[in-house]
Amino acid sequence: MRLALTGSNGKLGTVVERELRAAGHDVVALDVVGERRDGFTRIDLTDSGSVFDALSGIDERHRGLDGVVHLGAVPAPGLETDVATFRNNMLATFNVIHGARKAGIRRVVFASSETVLGLPFDLDPPYAPVDEQYDTRPESIYSLTKHLEEELARKVARWDADLSITALRFSNVMTPDDYAGFAAFQSDPASRKWNLWGYIDARDGAQAIMRALDAAVPGFDRFIIAAADTVMERSSASLMAEYFPSVELRRELGEHETLLSIDHAREVLGYAPQHSWRG
């Protein structure tokens, strides 16, 4: 497929671009920052005219797209002011989805976030492993924006019977270079309690994106995308017993099983994590 990739120079986007190209896709890389290189175009995603133009065609880069992968965003709370985060992320996602519809693009995959599940879990989750079945619980402006982006996608997808919009609720993105730092978590499990000790290898994030593009199920859906295990050497059950003793466990947990359920992604997309910090 010929695909536009926003946020192509970010931590996840860099790996996604590499993996998409390795899989044979033609990638139009878009980001607000970056050095000149083949296949890359600078863009301000909050400028609707630029987004619509980029998705419709860019000189010799392309004259039509099969899909859009939207990762471009202020990637976490606190990096910019609340107003700046809200304005950038909300407007960028609206422009991408609206622009894709105008350009006749039927596949849109975008980055939502694990934060909509209730991070940093100062209030207990309703049960564990957490999944997509309970209502979102945004606890920051960043997370609130991700919730609203999902709602935007859900409503827009109602207007087109063959439009597929997929929100991927990525966990904390890691690359192999980050894994040496996991040793520091082991003596302080509370330092990772905020996201139920979850993570996602960026390469598996790319896999989830490609599976969502291939499936292109009409309508809207959202999926938690995490590794199959936690960042801890301790068992998942012992972590829950110590830090969330009142939370119902919906099933018997595997030794290091993720507490961010990826069952829905496995069942619908065929997502199958291949990478772990354990080697």
Short mmCIF file of N, CA and C in Angstrom, two decimals, residues 84-221:
data_model
loop_
_atom_site.label_atom_id
_atom_site.label_comp_id
_atom_site.label_asym_id
_atom_site.label_seq_id
_atom_site.Cartn_x
_atom_site.Cartn_y
_atom_site.Cartn_z
N ALA A 84 -2.09 23.97 24.84
CA ALA A 84 -1.32 23.64 23.64
C ALA A 84 -1.45 22.17 23.28
N THR A 85 -1.43 21.30 24.30
CA THR A 85 -1.58 19.87 24.06
C THR A 85 -2.95 19.57 23.47
N PHE A 86 -3.99 20.13 24.06
CA PHE A 86 -5.34 19.90 23.58
C PHE A 86 -5.50 20.40 22.15
N ARG A 87 -5.07 21.63 21.91
CA ARG A 87 -5.24 22.22 20.58
C ARG A 87 -4.50 21.41 19.53
N ASN A 88 -3.24 21.08 19.79
CA ASN A 88 -2.44 20.36 18.80
C ASN A 88 -3.04 18.99 18.50
N ASN A 89 -3.27 18.20 19.54
CA ASN A 89 -3.67 16.81 19.31
C ASN A 89 -5.07 16.68 18.75
N MET A 90 -5.99 17.49 19.27
CA MET A 90 -7.36 17.41 18.80
C MET A 90 -7.48 17.88 17.36
N LEU A 91 -6.85 19.01 17.06
CA LEU A 91 -6.95 19.57 15.72
C LEU A 91 -6.22 18.70 14.71
N ALA A 92 -5.07 18.18 15.10
CA ALA A 92 -4.31 17.32 14.18
C ALA A 92 -5.12 16.08 13.80
N THR A 93 -5.73 15.44 14.79
CA THR A 93 -6.50 14.22 14.50
C THR A 93 -7.74 14.54 13.67
N PHE A 94 -8.42 15.64 13.99
CA PHE A 94 -9.55 16.03 13.16
C PHE A 94 -9.11 16.26 11.72
N ASN A 95 -8.03 17.00 11.53
CA ASN A 95 -7.56 17.30 10.17
C ASN A 95 -7.20 16.03 9.40
N VAL A 96 -6.56 15.09 10.08
CA VAL A 96 -6.17 13.84 9.40
C VAL A 96 -7.40 13.03 9.01
N ILE A 97 -8.34 12.86 9.94
CA ILE A 97 -9.52 12.06 9.63
C ILE A 97 -10.39 12.76 8.59
N HIS A 98 -10.63 14.03 8.76
CA HIS A 98 -11.44 14.79 7.80
C HIS A 98 -10.76 14.84 6.44
N GLY A 99 -9.45 15.07 6.45
CA GLY A 99 -8.71 15.12 5.19
C GLY A 99 -8.70 13.79 4.48
N ALA A 100 -8.60 12.69 5.24
CA ALA A 100 -8.63 11.36 4.63
C ALA A 100 -9.96 11.12 3.93
N ARG A 101 -11.05 11.51 4.58
CA ARG A 101 -12.37 11.33 3.96
C ARG A 101 -12.47 12.14 2.67
N LYS A 102 -11.99 13.36 2.71
CA LYS A 102 -12.06 14.21 1.52
C LYS A 102 -11.23 13.64 0.37
N ALA A 103 -10.13 12.96 0.72
CA ALA A 103 -9.26 12.39 -0.30
C ALA A 103 -9.70 10.98 -0.72
N GLY A 104 -10.78 10.49 -0.14
CA GLY A 104 -11.28 9.17 -0.52
C GLY A 104 -10.49 8.02 0.07
N ILE A 105 -9.76 8.27 1.15
CA ILE A 105 -8.95 7.23 1.78
C ILE A 105 -9.84 6.44 2.74
N ARG A 106 -9.80 5.11 2.64
CA ARG A 106 -10.72 4.26 3.38
C ARG A 106 -10.11 3.64 4.63
N ARG A 107 -8.79 3.72 4.80
CA ARG A 107 -8.11 3.13 5.95
C ARG A 107 -7.42 4.22 6.76
N VAL A 108 -7.79 4.36 8.03
CA VAL A 108 -7.12 5.28 8.94
C VAL A 108 -6.81 4.53 10.23
N VAL A 109 -5.55 4.56 10.62
CA VAL A 109 -5.12 3.98 11.90
C VAL A 109 -4.43 5.09 12.67
N PHE A 110 -4.84 5.30 13.93
CA PHE A 110 -4.20 6.38 14.68
C PHE A 110 -3.85 5.95 16.09
N ALA A 111 -2.91 6.68 16.68
CA ALA A 111 -2.42 6.37 18.01
C ALA A 111 -3.33 6.99 19.06
N SER A 112 -4.03 6.13 19.78
CA SER A 112 -4.66 6.55 21.01
C SER A 112 -3.67 6.24 22.13
N SER A 113 -4.13 5.96 23.33
CA SER A 113 -3.19 5.82 24.43
C SER A 113 -3.78 4.97 25.55
N GLU A 114 -2.89 4.24 26.21
CA GLU A 114 -3.27 3.51 27.42
C GLU A 114 -3.79 4.43 28.51
N THR A 115 -3.46 5.70 28.44
CA THR A 115 -3.87 6.63 29.50
C THR A 115 -5.39 6.71 29.65
N VAL A 116 -6.14 6.40 28.58
CA VAL A 116 -7.60 6.49 28.69
C VAL A 116 -8.17 5.42 29.61
N LEU A 117 -7.36 4.45 30.01
CA LEU A 117 -7.81 3.37 30.89
C LEU A 117 -7.88 3.80 32.35
N GLY A 118 -7.34 4.99 32.66
CA GLY A 118 -7.37 5.47 34.03
C GLY A 118 -6.01 5.73 34.63
N LEU A 119 -4.95 5.72 33.81
CA LEU A 119 -3.62 6.02 34.31
C LEU A 119 -3.61 7.40 34.96
N PRO A 120 -2.88 7.56 36.07
CA PRO A 120 -1.91 6.64 36.68
C PRO A 120 -2.48 5.69 37.73
N PHE A 121 -3.74 5.38 37.64
CA PHE A 121 -4.42 4.43 38.53
C PHE A 121 -4.29 4.81 40.01
N ASP A 122 -4.39 6.11 40.27
CA ASP A 122 -4.53 6.54 41.66
C ASP A 122 -5.87 6.03 42.22
N LEU A 123 -6.85 5.89 41.33
CA LEU A 123 -8.09 5.18 41.65
C LEU A 123 -7.98 3.79 41.04
N ASP A 124 -8.36 2.80 41.79
CA ASP A 124 -8.23 1.42 41.31
C ASP A 124 -8.96 1.21 40.00
N PRO A 125 -8.40 0.41 39.10
CA PRO A 125 -9.16 0.01 37.92
C PRO A 125 -10.33 -0.86 38.34
N PRO A 126 -11.35 -1.00 37.49
CA PRO A 126 -12.53 -1.78 37.89
C PRO A 126 -12.24 -3.27 38.03
N TYR A 127 -11.24 -3.76 37.32
CA TYR A 127 -10.84 -5.15 37.36
C TYR A 127 -9.52 -5.26 36.60
N ALA A 128 -8.95 -6.45 36.61
CA ALA A 128 -7.71 -6.69 35.87
C ALA A 128 -7.72 -8.11 35.32
N PRO A 129 -7.07 -8.33 34.18
CA PRO A 129 -6.46 -7.33 33.33
C PRO A 129 -7.49 -6.32 32.80
N VAL A 130 -7.07 -5.07 32.69
CA VAL A 130 -7.97 -4.05 32.15
C VAL A 130 -8.15 -4.29 30.66
N ASP A 131 -9.31 -3.88 30.13
CA ASP A 131 -9.59 -4.09 28.72
C ASP A 131 -10.38 -2.91 28.16
N GLU A 132 -10.94 -3.09 26.98
CA GLU A 132 -11.66 -2.02 26.30
C GLU A 132 -13.14 -1.95 26.67
N GLN A 133 -13.59 -2.81 27.57
CA GLN A 133 -15.02 -2.94 27.81
C GLN A 133 -15.59 -1.90 28.77
N TYR A 134 -14.76 -1.28 29.58
CA TYR A 134 -15.29 -0.25 30.48
C TYR A 134 -15.05 1.14 29.91
N ASP A 135 -15.83 2.09 30.38
CA ASP A 135 -15.76 3.45 29.85
C ASP A 135 -14.40 4.07 30.15
N THR A 136 -13.96 4.95 29.26
CA THR A 136 -12.68 5.60 29.44
C THR A 136 -12.67 6.42 30.73
N ARG A 137 -11.46 6.58 31.29
CA ARG A 137 -11.27 7.30 32.54
C ARG A 137 -10.10 8.28 32.41
N PRO A 138 -10.21 9.28 31.57
CA PRO A 138 -9.08 10.21 31.41
C PRO A 138 -8.80 10.98 32.70
N GLU A 139 -7.52 11.07 33.05
CA GLU A 139 -7.11 11.76 34.28
C GLU A 139 -6.15 12.91 33.99
N SER A 140 -6.01 13.30 32.73
CA SER A 140 -5.17 14.43 32.34
C SER A 140 -5.75 15.03 31.08
N ILE A 141 -5.33 16.23 30.74
CA ILE A 141 -5.79 16.85 29.50
C ILE A 141 -5.33 16.03 28.30
N TYR A 142 -4.11 15.52 28.36
CA TYR A 142 -3.63 14.66 27.28
C TYR A 142 -4.56 13.47 27.09
N SER A 143 -4.89 12.80 28.18
CA SER A 143 -5.76 11.63 28.10
C SER A 143 -7.17 12.01 27.67
N LEU A 144 -7.65 13.13 28.16
CA LEU A 144 -8.97 13.60 27.75
C LEU A 144 -9.01 13.81 26.24
N THR A 145 -7.95 14.35 25.69
CA THR A 145 -7.89 14.56 24.24
C THR A 145 -7.92 13.23 23.51
N LYS A 146 -7.20 12.23 24.01
CA LYS A 146 -7.23 10.91 23.37
C LYS A 146 -8.64 10.31 23.41
N HIS A 147 -9.33 10.49 24.53
CA HIS A 147 -10.72 10.05 24.61
C HIS A 147 -11.57 10.74 23.55
N LEU A 148 -11.42 12.03 23.41
CA LEU A 148 -12.21 12.78 22.44
C LEU A 148 -11.84 12.43 21.00
N GLU A 149 -10.57 12.13 20.76
CA GLU A 149 -10.17 11.67 19.43
C GLU A 149 -10.87 10.36 19.08
N GLU A 150 -10.95 9.46 20.04
CA GLU A 150 -11.67 8.21 19.80
C GLU A 150 -13.15 8.47 19.51
N GLU A 151 -13.75 9.37 20.28
CA GLU A 151 -15.16 9.69 20.05
C GLU A 151 -15.36 10.33 18.70
N LEU A 152 -14.46 11.22 18.31
CA LEU A 152 -14.51 11.82 16.97
C LEU A 152 -14.49 10.73 15.90
N ALA A 153 -13.54 9.81 16.03
CA ALA A 153 -13.43 8.73 15.05
C ALA A 153 -14.67 7.86 15.00
N ARG A 154 -15.21 7.56 16.17
CA ARG A 154 -16.41 6.73 16.25
C ARG A 154 -17.58 7.37 15.50
N LYS A 155 -17.77 8.67 15.70
CA LYS A 155 -18.89 9.36 15.07
C LYS A 155 -18.69 9.52 13.57
N VAL A 156 -17.48 9.86 13.16
CA VAL A 156 -17.21 10.04 11.72
C VAL A 156 -17.38 8.72 10.98
N ALA A 157 -16.96 7.62 11.59
CA ALA A 157 -17.07 6.31 10.93
C ALA A 157 -18.52 5.95 10.64
N ARG A 158 -19.46 6.52 11.38
CA ARG A 158 -20.88 6.25 11.13
C ARG A 158 -21.33 6.80 9.78
N TRP A 159 -20.62 7.79 9.28
CA TRP A 159 -21.06 8.47 8.06
C TRP A 159 -20.67 7.73 6.79
N ASP A 160 -19.73 6.79 6.88
CA ASP A 160 -19.24 6.09 5.69
C ASP A 160 -19.24 4.60 5.96
N ALA A 161 -20.04 3.86 5.22
CA ALA A 161 -20.19 2.43 5.49
C ALA A 161 -18.91 1.65 5.23
N ASP A 162 -18.03 2.14 4.37
CA ASP A 162 -16.82 1.40 4.06
C ASP A 162 -15.57 2.04 4.62
N LEU A 163 -15.72 3.02 5.51
CA LEU A 163 -14.57 3.68 6.13
C LEU A 163 -14.14 2.90 7.37
N SER A 164 -12.85 2.62 7.48
CA SER A 164 -12.29 1.93 8.63
C SER A 164 -11.38 2.89 9.40
N ILE A 165 -11.71 3.12 10.67
CA ILE A 165 -10.86 3.93 11.54
C ILE A 165 -10.54 3.11 12.78
N THR A 166 -9.26 2.94 13.04
CA THR A 166 -8.82 2.11 14.15
C THR A 166 -7.97 2.93 15.10
N ALA A 167 -8.32 2.91 16.38
CA ALA A 167 -7.54 3.57 17.42
C ALA A 167 -6.74 2.51 18.17
N LEU A 168 -5.44 2.70 18.23
CA LEU A 168 -4.57 1.77 18.93
C LEU A 168 -4.10 2.42 20.23
N ARG A 169 -4.51 1.85 21.35
CA ARG A 169 -4.17 2.38 22.67
C ARG A 169 -2.80 1.84 23.08
N PHE A 170 -1.77 2.48 22.57
CA PHE A 170 -0.40 2.00 22.81
C PHE A 170 -0.01 2.16 24.27
N SER A 171 0.66 1.13 24.79
CA SER A 171 1.29 1.24 26.09
C SER A 171 2.60 2.02 25.94
N ASN A 172 3.37 2.10 27.02
CA ASN A 172 4.62 2.84 27.07
C ASN A 172 5.61 2.27 26.04
N VAL A 173 5.93 3.06 25.03
CA VAL A 173 6.73 2.56 23.91
C VAL A 173 8.20 2.42 24.30
N MET A 174 8.75 1.26 24.01
CA MET A 174 10.16 0.96 24.30
C MET A 174 10.84 0.43 23.05
N THR A 175 12.14 0.68 22.97
CA THR A 175 13.00 0.08 21.95
C THR A 175 14.05 -0.75 22.67
N PRO A 176 14.76 -1.62 21.96
CA PRO A 176 15.77 -2.46 22.64
C PRO A 176 16.78 -1.67 23.45
N ASP A 177 17.08 -0.44 23.04
CA ASP A 177 18.03 0.38 23.80
C ASP A 177 17.51 0.71 25.20
N ASP A 178 16.20 0.67 25.38
CA ASP A 178 15.62 1.00 26.68
C ASP A 178 15.68 -0.15 27.68
N TYR A 179 15.90 -1.35 27.20
CA TYR A 179 15.72 -2.51 28.07
C TYR A 179 16.75 -2.62 29.19
N ALA A 180 17.93 -2.03 28.99
CA ALA A 180 18.93 -2.05 30.06
C ALA A 180 18.41 -1.34 31.30
N GLY A 181 17.52 -0.37 31.10
CA GLY A 181 16.99 0.39 32.23
C GLY A 181 15.95 -0.35 33.04
N PHE A 182 15.49 -1.49 32.56
CA PHE A 182 14.45 -2.23 33.28
C PHE A 182 14.96 -2.79 34.61
N ALA A 183 16.26 -2.96 34.75
CA ALA A 183 16.80 -3.49 36.01
C ALA A 183 16.45 -2.57 37.18
N ALA A 184 16.37 -1.27 36.91
CA ALA A 184 16.08 -0.31 37.98
C ALA A 184 14.66 -0.44 38.51
N PHE A 185 13.75 -1.00 37.70
CA PHE A 185 12.36 -1.15 38.14
C PHE A 185 12.21 -2.22 39.22
N GLN A 186 13.12 -3.19 39.21
CA GLN A 186 12.89 -4.41 40.00
C GLN A 186 12.88 -4.14 41.51
N SER A 187 13.68 -3.18 41.98
CA SER A 187 13.71 -2.88 43.40
C SER A 187 12.66 -1.87 43.81
N ASP A 188 11.93 -1.32 42.84
CA ASP A 188 10.92 -0.30 43.12
C ASP A 188 9.70 -0.50 42.24
N PRO A 189 8.93 -1.56 42.49
CA PRO A 189 7.76 -1.82 41.65
C PRO A 189 6.77 -0.66 41.61
N ALA A 190 6.72 0.13 42.67
CA ALA A 190 5.78 1.25 42.71
C ALA A 190 6.07 2.28 41.63
N SER A 191 7.32 2.31 41.16
CA SER A 191 7.68 3.29 40.13
C SER A 191 7.02 2.98 38.79
N ARG A 192 6.50 1.77 38.63
CA ARG A 192 5.83 1.39 37.39
C ARG A 192 4.36 1.03 37.60
N LYS A 193 3.87 1.25 38.79
CA LYS A 193 2.47 0.97 39.10
C LYS A 193 1.52 1.79 38.23
N TRP A 194 1.99 2.96 37.79
CA TRP A 194 1.12 3.93 37.10
C TRP A 194 0.49 3.37 35.83
N ASN A 195 1.11 2.39 35.19
CA ASN A 195 0.46 1.80 34.01
C ASN A 195 0.39 0.28 34.11
N LEU A 196 0.25 -0.20 35.36
CA LEU A 196 0.14 -1.64 35.62
C LEU A 196 1.33 -2.40 35.05
N TRP A 197 2.51 -1.76 35.12
CA TRP A 197 3.77 -2.39 34.74
C TRP A 197 3.81 -2.81 33.25
N GLY A 198 3.12 -2.03 32.42
CA GLY A 198 3.04 -2.39 31.01
C GLY A 198 4.06 -1.69 30.14
N TYR A 199 4.19 -2.18 28.92
CA TYR A 199 5.05 -1.56 27.90
C TYR A 199 4.68 -2.15 26.55
N ILE A 200 5.23 -1.58 25.49
CA ILE A 200 5.09 -2.14 24.15
C ILE A 200 6.41 -1.95 23.41
N ASP A 201 6.94 -3.01 22.85
CA ASP A 201 8.10 -2.90 21.98
C ASP A 201 7.65 -2.21 20.69
N ALA A 202 8.39 -1.20 20.28
CA ALA A 202 8.00 -0.42 19.10
C ALA A 202 7.81 -1.29 17.87
N ARG A 203 8.56 -2.37 17.78
CA ARG A 203 8.42 -3.27 16.62
C ARG A 203 7.07 -3.97 16.64
N ASP A 204 6.59 -4.31 17.83
CA ASP A 204 5.25 -4.89 17.92
C ASP A 204 4.18 -3.83 17.71
N GLY A 205 4.48 -2.59 18.07
CA GLY A 205 3.57 -1.50 17.73
C GLY A 205 3.40 -1.39 16.23
N ALA A 206 4.49 -1.53 15.50
CA ALA A 206 4.43 -1.50 14.03
C ALA A 206 3.62 -2.68 13.51
N GLN A 207 3.80 -3.85 14.12
CA GLN A 207 3.03 -5.02 13.72
C GLN A 207 1.53 -4.76 13.87
N ALA A 208 1.14 -4.17 15.01
CA ALA A 208 -0.28 -3.90 15.25
C ALA A 208 -0.83 -2.95 14.19
N ILE A 209 -0.06 -1.96 13.83
CA ILE A 209 -0.48 -1.01 12.80
C ILE A 209 -0.70 -1.72 11.47
N MET A 210 0.23 -2.56 11.09
CA MET A 210 0.10 -3.26 9.81
C MET A 210 -1.09 -4.22 9.82
N ARG A 211 -1.34 -4.86 10.94
CA ARG A 211 -2.49 -5.76 11.02
C ARG A 211 -3.79 -4.98 10.94
N ALA A 212 -3.82 -3.80 11.54
CA ALA A 212 -5.02 -2.97 11.46
C ALA A 212 -5.25 -2.48 10.03
N LEU A 213 -4.19 -2.13 9.34
CA LEU A 213 -4.30 -1.71 7.94
C LEU A 213 -4.79 -2.86 7.06
N ASP A 214 -4.26 -4.03 7.29
CA ASP A 214 -4.65 -5.19 6.49
C ASP A 214 -6.10 -5.58 6.75
N ALA A 215 -6.50 -5.54 8.01
CA ALA A 215 -7.87 -5.92 8.35
C ALA A 215 -8.87 -4.91 7.82
N ALA A 216 -8.59 -3.63 8.06
CA ALA A 216 -9.45 -2.52 7.60
C ALA A 216 -10.93 -2.84 7.81
N VAL A 217 -11.26 -3.26 9.02
CA VAL A 217 -12.66 -3.59 9.33
C VAL A 217 -13.49 -2.31 9.27
N PRO A 218 -14.55 -2.27 8.46
CA PRO A 218 -15.37 -1.05 8.38
C PRO A 218 -15.92 -0.63 9.73
N GLY A 219 -15.99 0.67 9.95
CA GLY A 219 -16.45 1.19 11.22
C GLY A 219 -15.28 1.61 12.08
N PHE A 220 -15.55 1.76 13.37
CA PHE A 220 -14.53 2.17 14.33
C PHE A 220 -14.33 1.08 15.37
N ASP A 221 -13.07 0.89 15.76
CA ASP A 221 -12.79 0.03 16.91
C ASP A 221 -11.52 0.53 17.58
#
